[in-house]
PDB file of C-alpha atoms in Angstrom:
ATOM      1  CA  GLU A   1      -4.964   8.488   0.820  1.00  0.00           C
ATOM      2  CA  LYS A   2      -7.306   6.655   3.108  1.00  0.00           C
ATOM      3  CA  PRO A   3      -8.640   3.272   1.947  1.00  0.00           C
ATOM      4  CA  PRO A   4     -11.909   2.986  -0.005  1.00  0.00           C
ATOM      5  CA  TYR A   5     -15.136   3.038   1.977  1.00  0.00           C
ATOM      6  CA  ASP A   6     -16.216  -0.385   3.233  1.00  0.00           C
ATOM      7  CA  SER A   7     -12.787  -1.920   2.659  1.00  0.00           C
ATOM      8  CA  ILE A   8     -13.835  -4.031   5.628  1.00  0.00           C
ATOM      9  CA  SER A   9     -17.315  -5.557   5.519  1.00  0.00           C
ATOM     10  CA  GLU A  10     -17.832  -8.679   7.616  1.00  0.00           C
ATOM     11  CA  ALA A  11     -20.738 -10.219   9.522  1.00  0.00           C
ATOM     12  CA  PHE A  12     -20.421 -11.933  12.905  1.00  0.00           C
ATOM     13  CA  ASP A  13     -22.940 -14.017  14.824  1.00  0.00           C
ATOM     14  CA  THR A  14     -23.186 -13.437  18.579  1.00  0.00           C
ATOM     15  CA  TYR A  15     -25.672 -14.687  21.147  1.00  0.00           C
ATOM     16  CA  LEU A  16     -27.134 -11.174  21.129  1.00  0.00           C
ATOM     17  CA  GLY A  17     -27.644 -11.155  17.360  1.00  0.00           C
ATOM     18  CA  ARG A  18     -25.868 -10.810  14.024  1.00  0.00           C
ATOM     19  CA  LEU A  19     -23.469  -7.863  13.811  1.00  0.00           C
ATOM     20  CA  HIS A  20     -21.935  -6.205  10.781  1.00  0.00           C
ATOM     21  CA  VAL A  21     -18.422  -4.724  11.047  1.00  0.00           C
ATOM     22  CA  ARG A  22     -17.555  -2.269   8.302  1.00  0.00           C
ATOM     23  CA  GLY A  23     -15.278   0.629   7.526  1.00  0.00           C
ATOM     24  CA  PRO A  24     -14.120   3.124   6.747  1.00  0.00           C
ATOM     25  CA  VAL A  25     -17.743   4.236   6.773  1.00  0.00           C
ATOM     26  CA  ASP A  26     -19.044   6.648   4.156  1.00  0.00           C
ATOM     27  CA  PRO A  27     -20.288   9.910   5.765  1.00  0.00           C
ATOM     28  CA  LYS A  28     -23.705   9.429   4.174  1.00  0.00           C
ATOM     29  CA  ARG A  29     -24.007   5.907   5.590  1.00  0.00           C
ATOM     30  CA  MET A  30     -22.863   7.235   8.968  1.00  0.00           C
ATOM     31  CA  ASP A  31     -25.678   9.764   8.797  1.00  0.00           C
ATOM     32  CA  ASP A  32     -28.194   7.016   7.996  1.00  0.00           C
ATOM     33  CA  TYR A  33     -27.194   4.947  11.014  1.00  0.00           C
ATOM     34  CA  ASN A  34     -28.674   5.316  14.474  1.00  0.00           C
ATOM     35  CA  LEU A  35     -26.134   5.580  17.259  1.00  0.00           C
ATOM     36  CA  SER A  36     -26.965   3.453  20.288  1.00  0.00           C
ATOM     37  CA  ARG A  37     -27.906   5.529  23.338  1.00  0.00           C
ATOM     38  CA  GLY A  38     -25.200   3.772  25.337  1.00  0.00           C
ATOM     39  CA  LEU A  39     -22.493   5.418  23.229  1.00  0.00           C
ATOM     40  CA  CYS A  40     -22.292   8.536  25.366  1.00  0.00           C
ATOM     41  CA  CYS A  41     -18.904   8.243  27.064  1.00  0.00           C
ATOM     42  CA  PHE A  42     -17.464  11.293  25.279  1.00  0.00           C
ATOM     43  CA  ARG A  43     -20.618  13.313  24.582  1.00  0.00           C
ATOM     44  CA  PRO A  44     -24.396  12.690  24.159  1.00  0.00           C
ATOM     45  CA  CYS A  45     -25.002  10.109  21.425  1.00  0.00           C
ATOM     46  CA  ASN A  46     -26.640  12.557  18.974  1.00  0.00           C
ATOM     47  CA  ARG A  47     -23.643  14.879  19.201  1.00  0.00           C
ATOM     48  CA  GLN A  48     -21.260  11.939  19.011  1.00  0.00           C
ATOM     49  CA  GLN A  49     -22.896  10.764  15.795  1.00  0.00           C
ATOM     50  CA  GLN A  50     -22.405  14.230  14.285  1.00  0.00           C
ATOM     51  CA  ALA A  51     -18.761  14.133  15.354  1.00  0.00           C
ATOM     52  CA  LEU A  52     -18.335  10.742  13.639  1.00  0.00           C
ATOM     53  CA  ILE A  53     -19.945  12.071  10.453  1.00  0.00           C
ATOM     54  CA  GLU A  54     -17.588  15.056  10.433  1.00  0.00           C
ATOM     55  CA  LEU A  55     -14.576  12.835  11.098  1.00  0.00           C
ATOM     56  CA  SER A  56     -15.504  10.470   8.257  1.00  0.00           C
ATOM     57  CA  GLU A  57     -15.637  13.504   5.941  1.00  0.00           C
ATOM     58  CA  CYS A  58     -12.046  14.504   6.772  1.00  0.00           C
ATOM     59  CA  PRO A  59      -9.313  13.490   4.296  1.00  0.00           C
ATOM     60  CA  ASP A  60      -7.510  11.504   6.998  1.00  0.00           C
ATOM     61  CA  GLY A  61     -10.507  10.578   9.163  1.00  0.00           C
ATOM     62  CA  MET A  62     -11.740   6.991   9.301  1.00  0.00           C
ATOM     63  CA  VAL A  63     -14.582   5.449  11.296  1.00  0.00           C
ATOM     64  CA  PHE A  64     -15.075   1.690  11.639  1.00  0.00           C
ATOM     65  CA  VAL A  65     -18.331   0.475  13.184  1.00  0.00           C
ATOM     66  CA  ALA A  66     -20.078  -2.618  14.444  1.00  0.00           C
ATOM     67  CA  ALA A  67     -23.807  -2.349  13.772  1.00  0.00           C
ATOM     68  CA  TYR A  68     -26.819  -4.362  14.808  1.00  0.00           C
ATOM     69  CA  ALA A  69     -29.313  -3.851  11.968  1.00  0.00           C
ATOM     70  CA  ASN A  70     -29.144  -0.070  11.507  1.00  0.00           C
ATOM     71  CA  THR A  71     -27.831   0.766  14.988  1.00  0.00           C
ATOM     72  CA  VAL A  72     -24.151   1.352  15.692  1.00  0.00           C
ATOM     73  CA  ILE A  73     -23.161  -0.292  18.969  1.00  0.00           C
ATOM     74  CA  SER A  74     -19.378   0.074  18.737  1.00  0.00           C
ATOM     75  CA  TYR A  75     -16.900   2.189  16.793  1.00  0.00           C
ATOM     76  CA  VAL A  76     -13.165   2.803  16.354  1.00  0.00           C
ATOM     77  CA  CYS A  77     -11.820   6.080  14.939  1.00  0.00           C
ATOM     78  CA  PHE A  78      -8.556   7.049  13.228  1.00  0.00           C
ATOM     79  CA  GLN A  79      -7.246  10.479  12.309  1.00  0.00           C
ATOM     80  CA  LYS A  80      -4.141  12.603  12.131  1.00  0.00           C
ATOM     81  CA  PRO A  81      -2.956  13.220  15.715  1.00  0.00           C
ATOM     82  CA  ASP A  82      -5.165  15.548  17.708  1.00  0.00           C
ATOM     83  CA  TYR A  83      -2.940  15.991  20.770  1.00  0.00           C
ATOM     84  CA  PRO A  84      -0.806  19.218  20.704  1.00  0.00           C
ATOM     85  CA  TRP A  85       2.499  17.381  21.217  1.00  0.00           C
ATOM     86  CA  TRP A  86       1.863  15.165  18.206  1.00  0.00           C
ATOM     87  CA  GLN A  87       0.310  17.856  16.035  1.00  0.00           C
ATOM     88  CA  LYS A  88       3.680  19.637  16.162  1.00  0.00           C
ATOM     89  CA  ARG A  89       5.528  16.424  15.331  1.00  0.00           C
ATOM     90  CA  CYS A  90       3.178  14.889  12.791  1.00  0.00           C
ATOM     91  CA  PHE A  91       4.696  13.227   9.729  1.00  0.00           C
ATOM     92  CA  PRO A  92       3.096  11.429   6.755  1.00  0.00           C
ATOM     93  CA  GLN A  93       3.306   7.918   8.212  1.00  0.00           C
ATOM     94  CA  LEU A  94       1.755   8.841  11.571  1.00  0.00           C
ATOM     95  CA  LEU A  95      -1.891   8.244  12.506  1.00  0.00           C
ATOM     96  CA  GLU A  96      -3.764   8.255  15.798  1.00  0.00           C
ATOM     97  CA  LEU A  97      -6.268   5.726  17.027  1.00  0.00           C
ATOM     98  CA  GLY A  98      -8.680   8.211  18.559  1.00  0.00           C
ATOM     99  CA  SER A  99     -11.869   7.274  20.338  1.00  0.00           C
ATOM    100  CA  ILE A 100     -12.965   3.670  20.752  1.00  0.00           C
ATOM    101  CA  GLU A 101     -16.275   2.908  22.428  1.00  0.00           C
ATOM    102  CA  THR A 102     -18.755   0.048  22.876  1.00  0.00           C
ATOM    103  CA  ASP A 103     -22.269   0.300  24.268  1.00  0.00           C
ATOM    104  CA  PRO A 104     -22.134  -1.093  27.853  1.00  0.00           C
ATOM    105  CA  ALA A 105     -25.143  -3.314  27.066  1.00  0.00           C
ATOM    106  CA  TRP A 106     -23.046  -5.099  24.406  1.00  0.00           C
ATOM    107  CA  ARG A 107     -19.862  -5.542  26.416  1.00  0.00           C
ATOM    108  CA  ASN A 108     -18.433  -8.861  27.587  1.00  0.00           C
ATOM    109  CA  ILE A 109     -18.993 -10.564  24.218  1.00  0.00           C
ATOM    110  CA  GLY A 110     -15.521  -9.718  22.878  1.00  0.00           C
ATOM    111  CA  LEU A 111     -16.749  -7.011  20.525  1.00  0.00           C
ATOM    112  CA  THR A 112     -13.786  -4.678  21.003  1.00  0.00           C
ATOM    113  CA  LYS A 113     -11.424  -7.564  20.292  1.00  0.00           C
ATOM    114  CA  THR A 114     -13.424  -8.460  17.189  1.00  0.00           C
ATOM    115  CA  MET A 115     -13.225  -4.877  15.941  1.00  0.00           C
ATOM    116  CA  LEU A 116      -9.465  -4.525  16.537  1.00  0.00           C
ATOM    117  CA  SER A 117      -8.736  -7.957  15.104  1.00  0.00           C
ATOM    118  CA  THR A 118     -10.756  -7.202  11.953  1.00  0.00           C
ATOM    119  CA  ILE A 119      -8.859  -3.927  11.511  1.00  0.00           C
ATOM    120  CA  PHE A 120      -5.286  -4.979  12.409  1.00  0.00           C
ATOM    121  CA  SER A 121      -5.099  -8.774  11.946  1.00  0.00           C
ATOM    122  CA  ASN A 122      -6.781  -9.048   8.570  1.00  0.00           C
ATOM    123  CA  ASN A 123      -4.820 -10.440   5.622  1.00  0.00           C
ATOM    124  CA  GLN A 124      -7.274  -8.759   3.254  1.00  0.00           C
ATOM    125  CA  PHE A 125      -6.843  -5.318   4.824  1.00  0.00           C
ATOM    126  CA  THR A 126      -3.242  -4.213   5.304  1.00  0.00           C
ATOM    127  CA  TYR A 127      -3.621  -0.428   5.138  1.00  0.00           C
ATOM    128  CA  PHE A 128      -2.194   0.188   8.609  1.00  0.00           C
ATOM    129  CA  GLU A 129       1.002  -1.723   7.823  1.00  0.00           C
ATOM    130  CA  ASN A 130       2.147   1.485   6.104  1.00  0.00           C
ATOM    131  CA  TYR A 131       1.707   3.614   9.235  1.00  0.00           C
ATOM    132  CA  ILE A 132       2.746   4.098  12.815  1.00  0.00           C
ATOM    133  CA  VAL A 133      -0.514   4.250  14.757  1.00  0.00           C
ATOM    134  CA  ILE A 134      -0.393   5.873  18.186  1.00  0.00           C
ATOM    135  CA  ALA A 135      -2.961   5.512  20.954  1.00  0.00           C
ATOM    136  CA  VAL A 136      -2.636   8.138  23.692  1.00  0.00           C
ATOM    137  CA  GLN A 137      -4.320   6.654  26.747  1.00  0.00           C
ATOM    138  CA  THR A 138      -5.155   9.072  29.564  1.00  0.00           C
ATOM    139  CA  VAL A 139      -7.024   8.412  32.793  1.00  0.00           C
ATOM    140  CA  ASP A 140      -9.605  11.134  32.194  1.00  0.00           C
ATOM    141  CA  MET A 141     -10.915   9.272  29.110  1.00  0.00           C
ATOM    142  CA  TRP A 142     -11.299   5.856  30.771  1.00  0.00           C
ATOM    143  CA  ASP A 143     -14.686   4.382  31.639  1.00  0.00           C
ATOM    144  CA  LEU A 144     -13.857   3.516  35.249  1.00  0.00           C
ATOM    145  CA  VAL A 145     -17.487   3.791  36.367  1.00  0.00           C
ATOM    146  CA  ASN A 146     -19.064   1.167  34.094  1.00  0.00           C
ATOM    147  CA  THR A 147     -16.097  -1.203  34.350  1.00  0.00           C
ATOM    148  CA  ASN A 148     -15.732  -0.825  38.137  1.00  0.00           C
ATOM    149  CA  LEU A 149     -11.944  -0.967  37.741  1.00  0.00           C
ATOM    150  CA  SER A 150      -9.209   1.056  39.412  1.00  0.00           C
ATOM    151  CA  THR A 151      -6.941   3.177  37.214  1.00  0.00           C
ATOM    152  CA  TRP A 152      -4.150   0.608  37.417  1.00  0.00           C
ATOM    153  CA  GLU A 153      -6.482  -2.296  36.673  1.00  0.00           C
ATOM    154  CA  TYR A 154      -7.848  -0.414  33.650  1.00  0.00           C
ATOM    155  CA  ARG A 155      -4.308   0.393  32.526  1.00  0.00           C
ATOM    156  CA  ARG A 156      -3.347  -3.289  32.703  1.00  0.00           C
ATOM    157  CA  LEU A 157      -6.483  -4.219  30.739  1.00  0.00           C
ATOM    158  CA  LEU A 158      -5.555  -1.750  27.983  1.00  0.00           C
ATOM    159  CA  LEU A 159      -1.965  -2.969  27.802  1.00  0.00           C
ATOM    160  CA  GLU A 160      -3.063  -6.586  27.466  1.00  0.00           C
ATOM    161  CA  LEU A 161      -5.721  -5.711  24.883  1.00  0.00           C
ATOM    162  CA  PHE A 162      -3.616  -3.539  22.602  1.00  0.00           C
ATOM    163  CA  LYS A 163      -0.538  -5.770  22.738  1.00  0.00           C
ATOM    164  CA  LYS A 164      -2.562  -8.481  20.980  1.00  0.00           C
ATOM    165  CA  TYR A 165      -2.732  -6.231  17.916  1.00  0.00           C
ATOM    166  CA  GLY A 166       0.884  -5.082  17.771  1.00  0.00           C
ATOM    167  CA  PHE A 167       0.801  -2.056  20.072  1.00  0.00           C
ATOM    168  CA  GLU A 168       3.607  -1.501  22.575  1.00  0.00           C
ATOM    169  CA  PRO A 169       4.104   1.184  25.243  1.00  0.00           C
ATOM    170  CA  TRP A 170       6.631   3.892  24.325  1.00  0.00           C
ATOM    171  CA  GLU A 171       8.464   6.271  26.622  1.00  0.00           C
ATOM    172  CA  THR A 172       7.594   9.870  25.853  1.00  0.00           C
ATOM    173  CA  GLU A 173       8.044  13.405  27.119  1.00  0.00           C
ATOM    174  CA  ASP A 174       4.525  14.284  25.964  1.00  0.00           C
ATOM    175  CA  PRO A 175       3.251  16.411  28.899  1.00  0.00           C
ATOM    176  CA  GLU A 176      -0.296  15.023  28.629  1.00  0.00           C
ATOM    177  CA  VAL A 177       0.976  11.465  29.028  1.00  0.00           C
ATOM    178  CA  ARG A 178       3.321  12.443  31.865  1.00  0.00           C
ATOM    179  CA  GLU A 179       0.529  14.249  33.698  1.00  0.00           C
ATOM    180  CA  HIS A 180      -0.524  11.033  35.483  1.00  0.00           C
ATOM    181  CA  PRO A 181       1.544   7.888  36.182  1.00  0.00           C
ATOM    182  CA  SER A 182      -1.192   5.641  34.746  1.00  0.00           C
ATOM    183  CA  ASN A 183      -1.250   7.403  31.369  1.00  0.00           C
ATOM    184  CA  ILE A 184       0.366   5.566  28.468  1.00  0.00           C
ATOM    185  CA  LEU A 185       1.553   6.223  24.946  1.00  0.00           C
ATOM    186  CA  MET A 186       1.072   3.059  22.895  1.00  0.00           C
ATOM    187  CA  ALA A 187       2.118   2.654  19.280  1.00  0.00           C
ATOM    188  CA  ARG A 188       1.794   0.074  16.564  1.00  0.00           C
ATOM    189  CA  VAL A 189       4.608   0.156  13.999  1.00  0.00           C
ATOM    190  CA  GLY A 190       3.388  -1.206  10.667  1.00  0.00           C
ATOM    191  CA  SER A 191       5.412  -3.951   9.008  1.00  0.00           C
ATOM    192  CA  ASN A 192       6.232  -1.688   6.034  1.00  0.00           C
ATOM    193  CA  ILE A 193       7.761   1.098   8.142  1.00  0.00           C
ATOM    194  CA  ASP A 194      11.511   1.510   7.600  1.00  0.00           C
ATOM    195  CA  ILE A 195      14.185   2.019  10.263  1.00  0.00           C
ATOM    196  CA  PRO A 196      14.762   5.767   9.613  1.00  0.00           C
ATOM    197  CA  THR A 197      11.041   6.438  10.153  1.00  0.00           C
ATOM    198  CA  ILE A 198      11.074   4.429  13.392  1.00  0.00           C
ATOM    199  CA  LYS A 199      14.081   6.441  14.603  1.00  0.00           C
ATOM    200  CA  HIS A 200      12.293   9.657  13.659  1.00  0.00           C
ATOM    201  CA  PHE A 201       9.253   8.538  15.664  1.00  0.00           C
ATOM    202  CA  TYR A 202      11.469   7.678  18.643  1.00  0.00           C
ATOM    203  CA  ASN A 203      12.927  11.186  18.573  1.00  0.00           C
ATOM    204  CA  CYS A 204       9.418  12.628  18.337  1.00  0.00           C
ATOM    205  CA  CYS A 205       8.455  10.681  21.455  1.00  0.00           C
ATOM    206  CA  LEU A 206      11.365  12.234  23.349  1.00  0.00           C
ATOM    207  CA  GLY A 207      10.814  15.703  21.923  1.00  0.00           C
ATOM    208  CA  THR A 208      14.192  15.915  20.168  1.00  0.00           C
ATOM    209  CA  ASN A 209      12.528  16.436  16.769  1.00  0.00           C
TER     210      ASN A 209
END
């Protein structure tokens, strides 16, 4: 079962204002929020908000947000794997970190780091220690325009960011990852995961399961 709504609820002061990080967000609360217009990397913000509401309604879907007053300016999503390779190899202890996005106007204040730290480095919230969380990183989903980075620079940025929160790159035969040399499969193995499950995951990565 996913954790109770608002298992995380913390306020942070920034030079741009006071932000509230919370999650998993109740679908009704998600509907009451306004989504910042800058959150349009994946689809227009009104459609993205509907997608977040629908995800938060799913039994395994979780949305964590950073909000300024009643406006969401950043979010991180979790779900059962959505990529075909991992759908076929899904097992109970496997989750996917799906979309993660911050309004460009609120970047460069460490908000993404704050979100990931609150979710993964929080002694009061240890839900993900019971799971292997994958993050499938593909070039076509990267915001190269707003960051003005090359694919390899963006890749290095992601590796450095995610490693701070326990993620490591894993070799895989997943065709979507192997489609481009910059693509990466990253995974965070929770501290409560046993050795047989890790071996099973390794075999899933190589397609032998």
